[in-house]
Tab-separated table of C-alpha atoms in Angstrom:
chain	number	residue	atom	x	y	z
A	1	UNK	CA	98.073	105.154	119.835
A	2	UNK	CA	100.545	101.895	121.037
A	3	UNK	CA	101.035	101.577	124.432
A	4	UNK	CA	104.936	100.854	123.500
A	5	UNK	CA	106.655	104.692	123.210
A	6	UNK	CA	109.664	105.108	120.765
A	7	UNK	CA	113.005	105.786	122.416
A	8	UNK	CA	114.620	109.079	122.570
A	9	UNK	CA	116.947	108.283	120.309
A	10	UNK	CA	114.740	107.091	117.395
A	11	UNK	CA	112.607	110.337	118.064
A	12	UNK	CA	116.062	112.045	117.451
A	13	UNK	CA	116.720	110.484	114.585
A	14	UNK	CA	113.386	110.673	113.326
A	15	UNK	CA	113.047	114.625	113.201
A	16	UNK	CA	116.521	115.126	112.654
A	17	UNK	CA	116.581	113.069	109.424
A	18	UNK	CA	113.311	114.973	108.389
A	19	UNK	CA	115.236	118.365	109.033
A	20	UNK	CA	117.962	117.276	106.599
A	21	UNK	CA	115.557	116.687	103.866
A	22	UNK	CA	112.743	119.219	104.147
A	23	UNK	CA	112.707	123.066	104.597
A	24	UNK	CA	110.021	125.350	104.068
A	25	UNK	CA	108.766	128.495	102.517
A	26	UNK	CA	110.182	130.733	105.475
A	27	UNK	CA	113.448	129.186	105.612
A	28	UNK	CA	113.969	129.533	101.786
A	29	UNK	CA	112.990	132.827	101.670
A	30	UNK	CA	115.468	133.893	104.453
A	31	UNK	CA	117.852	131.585	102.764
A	32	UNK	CA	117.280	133.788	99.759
A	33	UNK	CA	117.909	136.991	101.496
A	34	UNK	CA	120.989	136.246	103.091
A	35	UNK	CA	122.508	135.346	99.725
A	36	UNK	CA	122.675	131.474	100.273
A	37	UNK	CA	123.751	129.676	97.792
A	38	UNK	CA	121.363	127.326	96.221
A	39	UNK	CA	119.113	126.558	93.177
A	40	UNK	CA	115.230	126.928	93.688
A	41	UNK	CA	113.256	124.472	90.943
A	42	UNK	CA	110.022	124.701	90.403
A	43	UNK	CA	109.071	121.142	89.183
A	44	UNK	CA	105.467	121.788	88.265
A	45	UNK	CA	104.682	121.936	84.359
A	46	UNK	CA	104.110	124.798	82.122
A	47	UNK	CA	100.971	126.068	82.682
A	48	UNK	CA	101.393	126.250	86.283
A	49	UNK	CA	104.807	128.211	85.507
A	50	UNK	CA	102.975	130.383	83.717
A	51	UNK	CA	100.615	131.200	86.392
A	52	UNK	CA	102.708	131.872	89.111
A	53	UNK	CA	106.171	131.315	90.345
A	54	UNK	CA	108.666	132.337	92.974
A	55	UNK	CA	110.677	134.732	92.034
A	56	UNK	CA	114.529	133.452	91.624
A	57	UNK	CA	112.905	129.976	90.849
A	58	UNK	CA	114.206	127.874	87.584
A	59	UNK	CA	111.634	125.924	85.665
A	60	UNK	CA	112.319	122.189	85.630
A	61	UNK	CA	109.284	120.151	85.648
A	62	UNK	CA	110.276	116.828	86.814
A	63	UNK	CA	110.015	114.681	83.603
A	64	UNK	CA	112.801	116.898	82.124
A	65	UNK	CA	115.182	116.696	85.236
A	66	UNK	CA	117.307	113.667	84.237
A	67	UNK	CA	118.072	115.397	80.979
A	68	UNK	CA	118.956	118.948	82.217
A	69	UNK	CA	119.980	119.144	85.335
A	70	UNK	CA	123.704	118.102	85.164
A	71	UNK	CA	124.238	120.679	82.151
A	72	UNK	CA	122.386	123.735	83.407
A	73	UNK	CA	123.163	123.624	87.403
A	74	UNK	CA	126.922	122.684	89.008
A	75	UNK	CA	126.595	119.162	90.901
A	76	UNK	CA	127.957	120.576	94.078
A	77	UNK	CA	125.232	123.566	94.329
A	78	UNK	CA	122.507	122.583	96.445
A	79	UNK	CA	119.022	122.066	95.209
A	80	UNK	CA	115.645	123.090	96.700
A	81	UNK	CA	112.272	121.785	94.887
A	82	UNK	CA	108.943	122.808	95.070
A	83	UNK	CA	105.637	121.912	93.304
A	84	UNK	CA	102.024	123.211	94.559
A	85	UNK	CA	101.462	122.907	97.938
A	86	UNK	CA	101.116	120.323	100.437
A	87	UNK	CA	98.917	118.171	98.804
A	88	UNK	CA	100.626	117.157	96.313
A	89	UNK	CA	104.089	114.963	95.600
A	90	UNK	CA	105.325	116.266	93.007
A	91	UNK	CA	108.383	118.091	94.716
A	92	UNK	CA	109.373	115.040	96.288
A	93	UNK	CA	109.299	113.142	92.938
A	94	UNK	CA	111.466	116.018	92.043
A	95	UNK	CA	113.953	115.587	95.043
A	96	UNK	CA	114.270	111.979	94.314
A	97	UNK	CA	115.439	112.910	90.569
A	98	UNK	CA	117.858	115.497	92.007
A	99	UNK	CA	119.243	112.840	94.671
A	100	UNK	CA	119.849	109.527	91.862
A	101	UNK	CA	122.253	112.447	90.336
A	102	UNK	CA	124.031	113.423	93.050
A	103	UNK	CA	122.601	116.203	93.874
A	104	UNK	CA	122.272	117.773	97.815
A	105	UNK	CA	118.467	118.292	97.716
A	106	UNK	CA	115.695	119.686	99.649
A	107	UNK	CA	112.164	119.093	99.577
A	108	UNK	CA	109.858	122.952	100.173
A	109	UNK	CA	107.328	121.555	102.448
A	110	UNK	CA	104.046	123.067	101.716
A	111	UNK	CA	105.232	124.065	98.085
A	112	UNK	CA	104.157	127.122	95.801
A	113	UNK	CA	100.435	127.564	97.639
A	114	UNK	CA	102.582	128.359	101.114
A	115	UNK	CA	105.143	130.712	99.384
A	116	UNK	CA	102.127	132.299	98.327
A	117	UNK	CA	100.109	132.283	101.327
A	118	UNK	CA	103.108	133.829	103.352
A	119	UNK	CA	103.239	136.759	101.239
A	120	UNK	CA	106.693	135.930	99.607
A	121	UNK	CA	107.763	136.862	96.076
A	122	UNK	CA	105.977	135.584	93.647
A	123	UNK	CA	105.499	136.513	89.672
A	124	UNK	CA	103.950	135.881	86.528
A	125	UNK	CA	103.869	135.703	82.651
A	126	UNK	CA	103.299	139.813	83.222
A	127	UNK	CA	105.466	140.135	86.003
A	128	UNK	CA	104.843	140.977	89.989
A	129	UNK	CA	102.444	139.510	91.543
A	130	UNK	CA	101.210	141.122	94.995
A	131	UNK	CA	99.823	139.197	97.687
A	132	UNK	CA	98.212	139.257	101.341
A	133	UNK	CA	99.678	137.463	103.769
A	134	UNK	CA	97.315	134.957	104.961
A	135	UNK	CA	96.688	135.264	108.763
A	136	UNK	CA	96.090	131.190	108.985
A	137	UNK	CA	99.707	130.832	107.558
A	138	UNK	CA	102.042	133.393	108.433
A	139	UNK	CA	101.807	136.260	111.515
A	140	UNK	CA	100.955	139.388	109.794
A	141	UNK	CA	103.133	141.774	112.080
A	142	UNK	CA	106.974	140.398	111.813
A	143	UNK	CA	108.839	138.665	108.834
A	144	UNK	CA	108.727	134.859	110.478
A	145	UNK	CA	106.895	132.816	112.753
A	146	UNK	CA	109.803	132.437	115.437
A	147	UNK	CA	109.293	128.556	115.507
């Protein structure tokens, strides 16, 4: 660590600018059940679709995004992407897509893997898929973490 701390204000600006382009599995989910309005894409290809999903979500793998996006979702909607989990960029290759079109866009932190892990909605090729809540990523007692 420096021996030189940032300012307050860069701190500010900092976390406040990360807040305006990130969100994360429990704030899209109780985005989702208050009726927000907003399109969820998953950006991940088709075998991963296949696999799982969140339910609500709309397929558009990233490569296709230029060519879609403007016909099949308004420009003023806002858009929240998502791709596996947190080890991987592809959301954020999505968001960057979404944002050279105009878009308002969100990046899911922590992607599909943490949707899952939190026990949120999530489906397949045959429908429903039923999870656990996983005790490392989500308190199993109430609906959020309170943070």
């Amino acid at each position: 660590m420096t021996s030189t701390a940032p300012s307050a204000d860069l701190l500010v600006a900092h976390f406040a600018g990360k807040l305006a382009f990130e969100t994360d599995a429990s704030d899209v989910h109780s985005a989702q059940e208050q009726g927000a309005g907003f399109v969820l894409i998953d950006s991940r290809g088709g075998a991963a679709w296949a696999q799982g999903r969140i339910v609500g979500a709309v397929h558009m793998p990233t490569a296709e995004i230029a060519e879609r996006a403007l016909a099949e979702i308004p420009l003023d909607l806002p858009v929240v992407t998502y791709c596996w989990g947190p080890g991987c960029n592809g959301s954020t290759r999505a968001a960057l897509e979404f944002a050279r079109l105009g878009y308002q866009v969100k990046e899911m932190i922590g992607g599909f893997e943490y949707w899952a892990r939190e026990g949120y909605p999530v489906e397949d090729a045959h429908g429903p898929v039923v999870r656990a809540k996983d005790p490392l990523t989500a308190p199993l007692s109430t609906v959020t973490c309170d943070c």
